[in-house]
Short mmCIF file of C-alpha atoms in Angstrom, two decimals:
data_model
loop_
_atom_site.label_atom_id
_atom_site.label_comp_id
_atom_site.label_asym_id
_atom_site.label_seq_id
_atom_site.Cartn_x
_atom_site.Cartn_y
_atom_site.Cartn_z
CA MET C 1 -24.12 -35.15 4.99
CA THR C 2 -23.88 -33.15 1.78
CA ARG C 3 -24.36 -29.39 1.74
CA HIS C 4 -27.63 -29.86 -0.15
CA ASN C 5 -28.98 -32.27 2.45
CA ARG C 6 -27.95 -30.01 5.31
CA THR C 7 -29.74 -27.10 3.68
CA VAL C 8 -32.97 -29.06 3.10
CA VAL C 9 -33.03 -30.58 6.59
CA SER C 10 -32.31 -27.22 8.22
CA LEU C 11 -35.07 -25.49 6.28
CA VAL C 12 -37.64 -28.27 6.89
CA LEU C 13 -36.94 -28.35 10.63
CA PHE C 14 -37.06 -24.59 10.86
CA LEU C 15 -40.37 -24.34 9.01
CA GLY C 16 -41.72 -27.14 11.20
CA GLY C 17 -40.89 -25.08 14.24
CA VAL C 18 -42.63 -22.09 12.69
CA CYS C 19 -45.87 -24.06 12.38
CA CYS C 20 -45.91 -24.57 16.15
CA TRP C 21 -45.48 -20.87 16.94
CA ASN C 22 -48.43 -19.06 18.44
CA PRO C 23 -48.67 -15.44 17.22
CA ALA C 24 -50.48 -14.51 20.40
CA SER C 25 -47.25 -15.02 22.31
CA ALA C 26 -45.53 -12.15 20.51
CA VAL C 27 -45.02 -9.15 22.72
CA GLU C 28 -45.15 -6.77 19.75
CA THR C 29 -46.11 -7.06 16.12
CA VAL C 30 -43.42 -8.78 14.10
CA PRO C 31 -42.73 -7.31 10.62
CA ASP C 32 -44.62 -9.42 8.09
CA PRO C 33 -42.80 -9.75 4.74
CA GLU C 34 -45.70 -11.16 2.71
CA PRO C 35 -47.95 -8.08 2.34
CA ALA C 36 -44.96 -5.75 2.01
CA VAL C 37 -43.36 -7.82 -0.75
CA ALA C 38 -46.70 -8.31 -2.53
CA ALA C 39 -47.16 -4.53 -2.56
CA GLY C 40 -43.61 -3.96 -3.82
CA ARG C 41 -42.46 -2.34 -0.58
CA VAL C 42 -39.30 -4.41 -0.25
CA ASP C 43 -37.02 -1.63 1.00
CA GLU C 44 -39.68 -0.50 3.46
CA TYR C 45 -39.92 -4.01 4.86
CA LEU C 46 -36.15 -4.32 5.24
CA VAL C 47 -36.09 -1.03 7.15
CA SER C 48 -38.81 -2.29 9.51
CA ALA C 49 -36.91 -5.56 10.01
CA ARG C 50 -33.77 -3.63 10.95
CA ALA C 51 -35.74 -1.49 13.38
CA TYR C 52 -37.29 -4.54 15.03
CA LEU C 53 -33.94 -6.28 15.40
CA ALA C 54 -32.39 -3.13 16.85
CA THR C 55 -34.90 -3.15 19.72
CA HIS C 56 -35.46 -6.91 20.03
CA ALA C 57 -31.97 -8.29 19.38
CA ASN C 58 -32.40 -10.97 22.06
CA GLY C 59 -36.11 -11.51 21.61
CA ASP C 60 -37.72 -14.87 20.86
CA ARG C 61 -38.68 -13.78 17.34
CA ALA C 62 -35.39 -12.08 16.39
CA ALA C 63 -33.99 -15.11 14.55
CA ARG C 64 -37.19 -15.52 12.53
CA VAL C 65 -37.27 -11.83 11.58
CA ALA C 66 -33.62 -11.95 10.50
CA LEU C 67 -34.25 -15.08 8.42
CA ASP C 68 -37.32 -13.56 6.75
CA ALA C 69 -35.31 -10.45 5.97
CA LEU C 70 -32.47 -12.56 4.56
CA MET C 71 -34.85 -14.44 2.27
CA VAL C 72 -36.50 -11.22 1.07
CA ALA C 73 -33.12 -9.60 0.44
CA SER C 74 -31.88 -12.70 -1.42
CA THR C 75 -34.92 -13.04 -3.68
CA HIS C 76 -34.80 -9.34 -4.55
CA ARG C 77 -31.02 -9.27 -5.02
CA LYS C 78 -30.26 -6.74 -2.30
CA ALA C 79 -26.62 -7.75 -1.89
CA ALA C 80 -25.75 -5.42 0.99
CA ALA C 81 -28.85 -6.47 2.92
CA VAL C 82 -28.06 -10.16 2.32
CA THR C 83 -24.65 -9.65 3.92
CA GLU C 84 -26.16 -7.66 6.79
CA PHE C 85 -28.85 -10.17 7.78
CA LYS C 86 -26.63 -13.18 7.21
CA ALA C 87 -24.11 -11.64 9.63
CA ILE C 88 -26.86 -11.10 12.22
CA LEU C 89 -27.94 -14.73 11.96
CA VAL C 90 -24.41 -16.12 12.14
CA MET C 91 -23.18 -13.94 15.00
CA ASP C 92 -26.32 -13.37 17.07
CA HIS C 93 -28.26 -16.55 16.41
CA GLY C 94 -25.67 -19.16 15.51
CA LYS C 95 -27.13 -21.67 17.98
CA THR C 96 -30.59 -21.49 16.41
CA LEU C 97 -31.91 -23.37 13.43
CA ALA C 98 -32.14 -20.08 11.54
CA GLY C 99 -28.47 -19.42 12.25
CA ARG C 100 -27.46 -22.87 11.06
CA PHE C 101 -29.55 -22.36 7.94
CA ALA C 102 -27.62 -19.14 7.25
CA LEU C 103 -24.34 -21.04 7.67
CA SER C 104 -25.53 -23.66 5.18
CA GLN C 105 -25.81 -21.02 2.46
CA PHE C 106 -22.05 -20.85 1.87
CA VAL C 107 -20.52 -23.02 -0.84
CA ASP C 108 -17.86 -24.39 1.50
CA GLY C 109 -15.79 -23.60 4.57
CA LYS C 110 -13.57 -21.25 2.60
CA GLY C 111 -16.57 -19.20 1.51
CA CYS C 112 -17.76 -19.01 5.10
CA ARG C 113 -14.30 -17.92 6.27
CA GLU C 114 -14.15 -15.20 3.62
CA PHE C 115 -17.53 -13.93 4.80
CA LEU C 116 -16.33 -13.80 8.41
CA ASP C 117 -13.09 -12.17 7.29
CA GLY C 118 -15.11 -9.38 5.69
CA ILE C 119 -16.91 -8.81 8.99
CA ILE C 120 -13.78 -8.63 11.13
CA SER C 121 -11.87 -6.54 8.57
CA LYS C 122 -14.68 -3.97 8.54
CA ASN C 123 -14.86 -3.80 12.35
CA VAL C 124 -11.28 -4.35 13.50
CA GLY C 125 -10.52 -0.63 13.77
CA SER C 126 -13.40 -0.01 16.18
CA LEU C 127 -13.53 -3.46 17.76
CA ARG C 128 -14.84 -3.47 21.33
CA LEU C 129 -15.98 -6.18 23.76
CA PRO C 130 -19.64 -6.62 22.64
CA MET C 131 -18.78 -6.95 18.96
CA ALA C 132 -15.78 -9.16 19.72
CA ARG C 133 -17.95 -11.59 21.69
CA LYS C 134 -20.60 -11.76 18.95
CA TYR C 135 -17.97 -12.28 16.27
CA ILE C 136 -16.20 -15.07 18.16
CA SER C 137 -19.55 -16.74 18.78
CA GLY C 138 -20.11 -16.71 15.02
CA VAL C 139 -16.65 -18.12 14.35
CA ARG C 140 -17.27 -20.96 16.82
CA ARG C 141 -20.55 -21.88 15.16
CA ALA C 142 -19.01 -21.65 11.70
CA ALA C 143 -16.13 -23.94 12.67
CA GLU C 144 -18.56 -26.45 14.19
CA PHE C 145 -20.66 -26.42 11.02
CA TRP C 146 -17.93 -26.37 8.35
CA GLY C 147 -14.95 -27.85 10.13
CA PRO C 148 -11.26 -26.85 10.20
CA GLU C 149 -11.34 -25.15 6.78
CA VAL C 150 -12.83 -22.11 8.47
CA LEU C 151 -9.80 -21.65 10.73
CA SER C 152 -7.16 -21.10 8.07
CA ASP C 153 -5.39 -18.18 6.34
CA ASP C 154 -2.85 -16.29 8.44
CA GLY C 155 -4.52 -12.89 8.08
CA PHE C 156 -7.90 -14.19 9.18
CA LEU C 157 -6.38 -16.15 12.06
CA LEU C 158 -4.51 -13.13 13.42
CA LYS C 159 -7.57 -10.87 13.31
CA THR C 160 -9.74 -13.57 14.86
CA ALA C 161 -7.15 -14.23 17.59
CA LEU C 162 -7.19 -10.51 18.37
CA ALA C 163 -11.00 -10.56 18.67
CA ALA C 164 -10.82 -13.67 20.86
CA ASP C 165 -8.25 -12.00 23.11
CA LEU C 166 -10.51 -8.99 23.51
CA ALA C 167 -13.52 -11.25 24.14
CA GLY C 168 -11.63 -13.22 26.78
CA ASP C 169 -11.90 -16.47 24.82
CA LYS C 170 -8.49 -17.98 25.46
CA ALA C 171 -9.31 -21.28 23.72
CA VAL C 172 -10.13 -19.67 20.36
CA ARG C 173 -7.13 -17.34 20.62
CA LEU C 174 -4.72 -20.23 21.20
CA GLN C 175 -6.36 -22.33 18.49
CA CYS C 176 -5.95 -19.53 15.94
CA LEU C 177 -2.33 -18.86 16.87
CA SER C 178 -1.48 -22.57 16.74
CA ARG C 179 -2.66 -22.71 13.13
CA LEU C 180 -0.37 -19.93 11.87
CA LYS C 181 2.20 -21.00 9.32
CA ARG C 182 5.53 -21.32 11.11
CA ASP C 183 7.61 -20.93 7.95
CA LYS C 184 6.73 -17.24 7.66
CA PRO C 185 8.90 -15.17 10.03
CA GLY C 186 6.94 -11.99 9.27
CA VAL C 187 3.72 -13.60 10.48
CA ALA C 188 5.41 -14.73 13.70
CA ARG C 189 6.72 -11.21 14.31
CA VAL C 190 3.25 -9.76 13.80
CA ALA C 191 1.80 -12.24 16.29
CA LYS C 192 4.44 -11.32 18.88
CA LEU C 193 3.79 -7.60 18.46
CA VAL C 194 0.04 -8.04 18.83
CA PHE C 195 -0.04 -10.41 21.79
CA ASP C 196 3.11 -9.66 23.81
CA PRO C 197 1.87 -7.72 26.88
CA GLU C 198 5.36 -6.30 27.45
CA ILE C 199 5.20 -4.27 24.20
CA ASP C 200 3.36 -0.96 24.58
CA ALA C 201 0.78 0.29 22.08
CA ILE C 202 3.09 2.82 20.40
CA LYS C 203 5.73 0.19 19.68
CA LYS C 204 3.06 -2.22 18.48
CA ILE C 205 1.75 0.32 15.96
CA VAL C 206 5.16 1.35 14.66
CA GLY C 207 6.37 -2.25 14.46
CA LEU C 208 3.25 -3.48 12.68
CA GLN C 209 3.46 -0.62 10.20
CA GLU C 210 7.01 -1.64 9.31
CA LEU C 211 5.82 -5.19 8.60
CA SER C 212 2.73 -4.22 6.60
CA ALA C 213 4.45 -4.45 3.20
CA ASP C 214 5.29 -8.13 3.77
CA VAL C 215 2.31 -9.07 5.94
CA PRO C 216 -0.73 -7.10 4.65
CA VAL C 217 -2.93 -7.95 7.65
CA ALA C 218 -0.61 -5.80 9.77
CA THR C 219 -2.34 -2.74 8.28
CA ASP C 220 -5.71 -3.88 9.70
CA LEU C 221 -4.11 -4.53 13.07
CA VAL C 222 -2.56 -1.06 13.05
CA THR C 223 -6.02 0.48 12.68
CA HIS C 224 -7.17 -1.46 15.74
CA PHE C 225 -4.44 -0.17 18.01
CA LEU C 226 -4.69 3.34 16.57
CA GLY C 227 -8.37 3.40 17.44
CA ARG C 228 -7.61 2.59 21.09
CA LEU C 229 -4.93 5.24 21.60
CA PRO C 230 -5.69 8.22 23.84
CA GLU C 231 -5.83 11.59 22.07
CA ALA C 232 -2.46 12.74 23.45
CA SER C 233 -0.66 9.70 22.06
CA ARG C 234 -2.18 10.20 18.61
CA ALA C 235 -0.34 13.52 18.34
CA ARG C 236 3.09 11.89 18.69
CA PRO C 237 5.17 12.22 15.48
CA GLU C 238 5.63 8.49 14.99
CA ILE C 239 1.87 7.93 15.22
CA LEU C 240 1.10 10.87 12.93
CA ARG C 241 3.51 9.33 10.42
CA VAL C 242 1.76 5.96 10.55
CA SER C 243 -1.68 7.58 10.19
CA GLY C 244 -0.51 9.76 7.32
CA ASN C 245 1.06 6.81 5.54
CA ASN C 246 -2.14 4.78 5.68
CA LEU C 247 -4.40 7.66 4.67
CA LEU C 248 -2.21 8.44 1.65
CA SER C 249 -2.12 4.77 0.67
CA ASP C 250 -5.94 4.80 0.68
CA ASN C 251 -6.09 8.05 -1.37
CA ARG C 252 -7.85 9.80 1.54
CA PHE C 253 -6.08 13.08 0.87
CA ASP C 254 -8.56 15.36 2.66
CA GLU C 255 -8.16 13.45 5.93
CA ALA C 256 -4.41 13.11 5.44
CA ARG C 257 -3.90 16.86 5.07
CA ASP C 258 -4.81 17.70 8.67
CA VAL C 259 -2.69 14.84 10.01
CA LEU C 260 0.32 15.83 7.91
CA ARG C 261 0.07 19.48 8.85
CA GLN C 262 0.57 18.35 12.45
CA LEU C 263 3.43 16.07 11.44
CA VAL C 264 5.38 18.66 9.45
CA LYS C 265 4.92 21.13 12.30
CA ALA C 266 6.42 18.60 14.72
CA VAL C 267 9.32 17.62 12.41
CA PRO C 268 9.81 20.53 9.95
CA ASP C 269 13.11 19.22 8.58
CA ASP C 270 11.86 15.71 7.84
CA GLY C 271 11.84 15.16 4.08
CA GLN C 272 9.08 12.58 4.04
CA ALA C 273 6.82 14.79 6.15
CA VAL C 274 7.48 17.84 3.94
CA VAL C 275 6.79 15.95 0.71
CA TRP C 276 3.68 14.25 2.06
CA SER C 277 2.22 17.49 3.43
CA ALA C 278 2.95 19.49 0.28
CA TRP C 279 1.51 16.72 -1.88
CA THR C 280 -1.84 16.76 -0.04
CA GLU C 281 -1.99 20.57 -0.18
CA ALA C 282 -1.40 20.41 -3.93
CA ILE C 283 -4.31 17.97 -4.31
CA VAL C 284 -7.00 19.47 -2.08
CA GLY C 285 -5.78 23.01 -1.37
CA ASP C 286 -6.79 26.30 -2.99
CA GLY C 287 -4.51 28.43 -5.16
CA VAL C 288 -2.70 30.02 -2.22
CA GLU C 289 -2.14 26.69 -0.50
CA VAL C 290 -0.86 25.09 -3.69
CA GLY C 291 1.62 27.94 -4.10
CA ALA C 292 2.76 27.53 -0.50
CA ALA C 293 3.24 23.81 -1.10
CA VAL C 294 5.56 24.51 -4.04
CA SER C 295 7.55 26.97 -1.94
CA SER C 296 7.93 24.51 0.94
CA LEU C 297 9.20 21.80 -1.41
CA ARG C 298 11.77 24.08 -3.02
CA SER C 299 12.87 25.45 0.34
CA PHE C 300 13.44 21.96 1.70
CA ALA C 301 15.42 20.91 -1.39
CA ARG C 302 17.70 23.96 -1.05
CA LYS C 303 18.30 23.52 2.68
CA HIS C 304 18.70 19.74 2.58
CA GLU C 305 20.23 19.05 -0.81
CA LYS C 306 21.87 15.85 0.45
CA SER C 307 18.62 14.41 1.80
CA GLU C 308 17.27 11.32 0.05
CA TRP C 309 14.02 13.27 -0.33
CA ALA C 310 15.59 16.34 -1.99
CA ASP C 311 15.18 15.11 -5.57
CA THR C 312 11.59 14.02 -4.92
CA ALA C 313 10.81 17.45 -3.47
CA THR C 314 12.38 19.23 -6.47
CA ARG C 315 10.57 17.17 -9.11
CA LEU C 316 7.23 17.35 -7.31
CA ALA C 317 7.56 21.13 -6.97
CA GLY C 318 8.14 21.46 -10.71
CA ALA C 319 5.18 19.23 -11.56
CA VAL C 320 2.81 21.06 -9.22
CA ALA C 321 3.98 24.54 -10.27
CA GLY C 322 3.21 23.98 -13.95
CA HIS C 323 0.25 21.63 -13.68
CA ARG C 324 -2.47 24.09 -14.77
CA GLN C 325 -0.88 24.93 -18.11
CA ARG C 326 0.03 21.32 -18.80
CA LEU C 327 -3.47 20.09 -18.01
CA SER C 328 -4.88 22.80 -20.26
CA THR C 329 -2.77 21.41 -23.10
CA VAL C 330 -4.08 17.92 -22.39
CA VAL C 331 -7.70 19.09 -22.34
CA ASP C 332 -7.25 20.88 -25.67
CA GLU C 333 -5.71 17.81 -27.30
CA PHE C 334 -8.29 15.34 -26.02
CA GLY C 335 -11.04 17.79 -26.90
CA ALA C 336 -9.72 17.92 -30.47
CA VAL C 337 -9.74 14.11 -30.68
CA LEU C 338 -13.35 14.01 -29.47
CA ALA C 339 -14.26 16.65 -32.05
CA ASP C 340 -12.61 14.52 -34.76
CA TRP C 341 -14.65 11.53 -33.63
CA ARG C 342 -17.89 13.52 -33.76
CA LYS C 343 -17.20 14.66 -37.32
CA ALA C 344 -16.04 11.29 -38.62
CA PRO C 345 -16.56 8.42 -36.16
CA PRO C 346 -13.78 5.80 -36.49
CA GLN C 347 -15.11 2.61 -38.02
CA LEU C 348 -12.31 0.47 -36.65
CA VAL C 349 -10.85 0.53 -33.13
CA LYS C 350 -8.02 -1.73 -31.94
CA LEU C 351 -6.65 -2.09 -28.44
CA GLN C 352 -3.55 -3.95 -27.28
CA LEU C 353 -2.64 -4.56 -23.63
CA VAL C 354 0.73 -5.93 -22.52
CA HIS C 355 1.23 -6.85 -18.86
CA SER C 356 4.69 -7.86 -17.64
CA LEU C 357 4.48 -9.90 -14.44
CA ALA C 358 7.03 -9.71 -11.63
CA ASN C 359 8.17 -13.27 -12.35
CA GLY C 360 9.18 -12.31 -15.90
CA SER C 361 6.23 -13.80 -17.78
CA LYS C 362 3.99 -11.70 -20.02
CA LEU C 363 0.27 -11.52 -20.66
CA ASP C 364 -0.94 -9.87 -23.87
CA GLY C 365 -4.47 -8.99 -24.86
CA PHE C 366 -5.75 -7.76 -28.22
CA VAL C 367 -9.24 -6.55 -29.18
CA SER C 368 -10.52 -5.25 -32.51
CA PHE C 369 -13.95 -3.63 -33.10
CA ASP C 370 -14.90 -3.16 -36.75
CA VAL C 371 -18.29 -1.44 -36.64
CA ALA C 372 -18.63 -1.07 -40.42
CA ALA C 373 -17.95 -4.74 -41.20
CA LYS C 374 -19.62 -5.98 -37.99
CA GLN C 375 -16.48 -7.95 -37.15
CA PHE C 376 -14.96 -8.53 -33.74
CA GLU C 377 -11.72 -10.17 -32.65
CA ALA C 378 -10.19 -10.82 -29.22
CA THR C 379 -7.15 -12.84 -28.20
CA ALA C 380 -5.22 -13.49 -25.00
CA VAL C 381 -1.57 -14.52 -25.22
CA ARG C 382 0.62 -15.92 -22.44
CA ASN C 383 4.39 -15.96 -22.99
CA GLY C 384 4.02 -15.89 -26.76
CA GLY C 385 1.36 -18.59 -27.08
CA VAL C 386 -2.30 -17.94 -27.82
CA ALA C 387 -4.36 -19.01 -24.80
CA VAL C 388 -7.84 -17.90 -25.90
CA ALA C 389 -9.10 -16.41 -29.16
CA ILE C 390 -12.40 -15.46 -30.76
CA ARG C 391 -13.36 -14.01 -34.13
CA SER C 392 -16.92 -13.06 -34.97
CA ALA C 393 -18.68 -11.94 -38.14
CA PRO C 394 -22.36 -11.98 -39.16
CA MET C 395 -22.04 -15.54 -40.52
CA GLY C 396 -20.68 -16.96 -37.27
CA SER C 397 -17.82 -17.16 -34.78
CA ARG C 398 -14.57 -19.09 -34.39
CA LEU C 399 -13.28 -20.03 -30.94
CA PHE C 400 -9.93 -21.38 -29.75
CA PHE C 401 -8.79 -22.54 -26.29
CA ALA C 402 -5.20 -23.66 -25.70
CA GLU C 403 -6.19 -26.48 -23.32
CA ASP C 404 -8.41 -27.93 -26.06
CA PRO C 405 -6.41 -27.10 -29.22
CA VAL C 406 -9.27 -27.25 -31.70
CA ILE C 407 -10.81 -24.31 -33.56
CA TYR C 408 -14.55 -24.39 -33.02
CA ARG C 409 -16.73 -22.91 -35.76
CA LEU C 410 -20.19 -21.68 -34.82
CA LYS C 411 -21.87 -21.34 -38.21
CA GLY C 412 -24.86 -19.08 -38.08
CA LYS C 413 -24.17 -18.35 -34.43
CA ALA C 414 -21.96 -15.47 -33.47
CA ILE C 415 -20.75 -13.78 -30.30
CA PHE C 416 -20.57 -9.99 -30.42
CA PRO C 417 -19.53 -7.46 -27.79
CA GLN C 418 -22.13 -5.07 -26.45
CA PRO C 419 -20.20 -2.13 -24.99
CA ARG C 420 -21.50 0.35 -22.46
CA PHE C 421 -19.87 3.61 -21.43
CA SER C 422 -21.02 6.37 -19.10
CA ILE C 423 -19.67 9.07 -16.79
CA THR C 424 -21.67 10.27 -13.80
CA ARG C 425 -20.96 12.73 -11.01
CA ASP C 426 -21.70 12.00 -7.36
CA VAL C 427 -23.02 14.52 -4.86
CA ASP C 428 -19.51 14.88 -3.40
CA GLY C 429 -18.21 16.11 -6.76
CA SER C 430 -16.31 12.96 -7.69
CA PHE C 431 -16.79 11.22 -11.01
CA LYS C 432 -17.59 7.59 -11.71
CA GLY C 433 -16.96 5.92 -15.03
CA LEU C 434 -18.75 2.82 -16.24
CA VAL C 435 -17.07 0.67 -18.87
CA GLN C 436 -18.75 -2.66 -19.51
CA LEU C 437 -18.50 -5.25 -22.24
CA THR C 438 -21.31 -7.79 -22.28
CA THR C 439 -22.05 -10.17 -25.14
CA SER C 440 -24.87 -10.70 -27.61
CA ASN C 441 -25.55 -12.99 -30.56
CA LYS C 442 -26.67 -10.09 -32.74
CA PRO C 443 -24.34 -8.02 -34.96
CA THR C 444 -26.38 -4.93 -34.05
CA ALA C 445 -24.76 -5.11 -30.62
CA MET C 446 -21.61 -3.74 -32.28
CA GLN C 447 -22.53 -0.14 -31.58
CA ASP C 448 -20.37 2.83 -32.42
CA LEU C 449 -17.89 2.64 -29.53
CA THR C 450 -16.41 6.10 -30.05
CA GLY C 451 -19.89 7.53 -30.56
CA MET C 452 -20.87 6.29 -27.10
CA ILE C 453 -17.88 8.12 -25.65
CA THR C 454 -18.41 11.41 -27.48
CA SER C 455 -22.10 11.51 -26.56
CA SER C 456 -21.31 11.65 -22.83
CA GLU C 457 -22.58 14.85 -21.23
CA TRP C 458 -19.32 15.24 -19.30
CA LEU C 459 -17.25 15.19 -22.48
CA SER C 460 -19.50 17.59 -24.39
CA SER C 461 -17.71 20.86 -23.59
CA ARG C 462 -14.20 22.01 -22.76
CA LYS C 463 -15.23 23.08 -19.25
CA LYS C 464 -16.75 19.72 -18.38
CA LEU C 465 -13.89 17.81 -19.98
CA ALA C 466 -11.46 19.86 -17.87
CA GLU C 467 -13.33 18.87 -14.70
CA VAL C 468 -13.13 15.19 -15.63
CA VAL C 469 -9.41 15.41 -16.45
CA ASN C 470 -8.70 17.24 -13.18
CA HIS C 471 -10.53 14.51 -11.26
CA LEU C 472 -8.73 11.69 -13.07
CA VAL C 473 -5.31 13.28 -12.62
CA ILE C 474 -4.96 15.74 -9.72
CA LYS C 475 -7.65 14.34 -7.42
CA LYS C 476 -6.09 10.89 -7.81
CA GLY C 477 -2.71 12.17 -6.65
CA TRP C 478 -1.01 12.61 -10.05
CA HIS C 479 0.65 15.76 -11.41
CA PRO C 480 1.87 16.37 -14.98
CA SER C 481 5.61 17.00 -15.14
CA GLU C 482 5.66 17.25 -18.93
CA ALA C 483 3.13 17.97 -21.69
CA VAL C 484 4.91 18.71 -24.96
CA HIS C 485 4.28 18.26 -28.69
CA ARG C 486 6.90 16.43 -30.72
CA GLU C 487 6.38 15.74 -34.40
CA GLY C 488 2.63 16.11 -34.06
CA GLU C 489 2.41 13.91 -30.98
CA LEU C 490 1.47 15.05 -27.48
CA ARG C 491 3.65 13.44 -24.83
CA LEU C 492 2.30 13.62 -21.28
CA ARG C 493 4.28 12.44 -18.27
CA LEU C 494 2.51 12.08 -14.91
CA LEU C 495 4.16 11.72 -11.49
CA ARG C 496 2.77 10.41 -8.22
CA PRO C 497 5.03 10.28 -5.14
CA ARG C 498 5.68 6.87 -3.64
CA VAL C 499 4.31 6.73 -0.13
CA GLY C 500 6.83 4.51 1.61
CA ARG C 501 10.07 5.74 0.08
CA PRO C 502 11.52 8.56 -2.05
CA GLY C 503 10.73 8.59 -5.76
CA PHE C 504 7.68 8.37 -7.98
CA HIS C 505 5.26 6.17 -9.80
CA GLU C 506 5.31 7.38 -13.40
CA THR C 507 2.85 7.18 -16.27
CA THR C 508 3.45 8.22 -19.86
CA ILE C 509 0.59 8.98 -22.26
CA GLN C 510 1.21 9.67 -25.94
CA LEU C 511 -1.55 10.99 -28.18
CA ASP C 512 -1.08 11.37 -31.93
CA ARG C 513 -4.14 12.80 -33.73
CA ARG C 514 -2.52 12.69 -37.15
CA ARG C 515 -1.54 9.02 -36.88
CA GLN C 516 -4.72 8.25 -34.91
CA ARG C 517 -3.13 6.39 -32.04
CA MET C 518 -2.68 6.54 -28.27
CA THR C 519 -0.33 4.77 -25.88
CA VAL C 520 -0.32 4.57 -22.09
CA ARG C 521 2.56 3.16 -20.01
CA LEU C 522 2.04 2.57 -16.30
CA ASN C 523 4.34 0.38 -14.21
CA ARG C 524 4.10 -3.05 -15.85
CA PHE C 525 1.21 -2.17 -18.18
CA ASP C 526 1.42 -0.95 -21.77
CA VAL C 527 -1.82 -0.01 -23.54
CA THR C 528 -1.94 0.91 -27.23
CA ILE C 529 -5.02 2.13 -29.11
CA ALA C 530 -5.37 2.60 -32.86
CA TYR C 531 -8.48 4.04 -34.48
CA GLY C 532 -9.72 5.11 -37.90
CA ASN C 533 -10.06 2.83 -40.90
CA THR C 534 -8.29 -0.33 -42.06
CA LYS C 535 -5.32 1.56 -43.52
CA ALA C 536 -4.88 3.87 -40.51
CA THR C 537 -4.82 0.95 -38.08
CA GLU C 538 -2.94 -1.68 -40.07
CA TRP C 539 0.26 -1.04 -38.08
CA LEU C 540 -1.41 -2.56 -34.98
CA ALA C 541 -2.16 -6.19 -35.76
CA GLY C 542 -3.32 -8.97 -33.49
CA PRO C 543 -1.37 -12.20 -32.93
CA ASP C 544 -1.51 -14.96 -35.53
CA TRP C 545 -4.12 -17.61 -34.95
CA PRO C 546 -2.99 -21.20 -34.41
CA GLU C 547 -2.98 -23.35 -37.53
#
């Protein structure tokens, strides 16, 4: 039976059952979506549906309420609520027609598995018996509905086997483990650590953490065993190290600071602990704490000059110690560029992106916005060959695709970018940037790109710009080790300690107001921006179009 037929049959049968329901049999009033939706009280209805399900999870009408809520959330594009009520139907009511209808809404078995994977990934750290049983019930129903495609992917299988083990469902656990790929030794080692009863929790956590770089699901499994440790065990140095590592990897510096203070107290001569702790103090600490962090780094480097962490400690200390003056230089320079743009907005902006992949291949992208001439160009290049290209002007567009090597001309029909840019601040003090590029068939969509940037409230004064720069740099774990002018160009070097081993991630930003260009180099990415007029930007040209 096709997916479409399954969906139709499920819905018809379910609605048929609804017609036979007698409202008088309801113990309490069931939330009615019709009047709420008609009155525009969608969120209010969803809240009432949640409240009903919280107190009537096993009631006769629970499946119907969850399905109504799912349909309301879907039609009003409430994505989070769709996920929530779909999960309730799949896990709590998988045997019902409503539950099977929810399962029919996935495109295929892979989509269903990815949905279930999201549920277990979110809950694995706090997984307990009730949730494990509900989740495994949902997995069983999903596998019955969609077939073996659901039970695939090593990461999903390991997390599901863990839930099955906790739920006491030996059959599902063995089925998941039997489907693991045997040609991956790391996966087999993870499975042994998780399910071998002879290995204690501490060794499981440490062993899984060591495998997490090669088997990413090990990180999720670590959170599960960490969550079940007694308080005394969590204070052990090896556990503090694992917790600190994961918090730093997630950029959760506030939480990491308390953990790493305990770690460095337990192992004061450990280079990794000293660097980690000082790094978090430099990010979230006050002036006194930042100064103490610099002192601790320099003290460690002097006492342990042969340590593999000595150079990292020395360089980080230098970057943190001078970060205020260097950031001030950066704010002044970017502020001057914004002032230039306000006085004379650039009419032409070009951007080039070069991405070098680990396998040696390269991906290049080029975009040109000419606001004055209402012209737009974009190309994507793979290993020297143009893969996709577009050029637009008021009279029409030209399109090229490598798999269909013909240049299409859309006379009288053009595709233009419609950029959006904004910066907002959340209640927690963090900033969010929005950069979007939608399309339009009207040349008027080619708005003044730089004008949109300079009009942002958070870029309107030096003080506000400084707050944004501090958030983008320091609060993200970076510190400037260099900010110098050379031949009219500002060169900024940023450092961010590697979490798992000594050394740094490095980024270089070069800003040249006179030549009207910027470059950013980060790992395998190179970004170059030219702005001004045709003459000022002629040095940055896009790739040649195919003949």
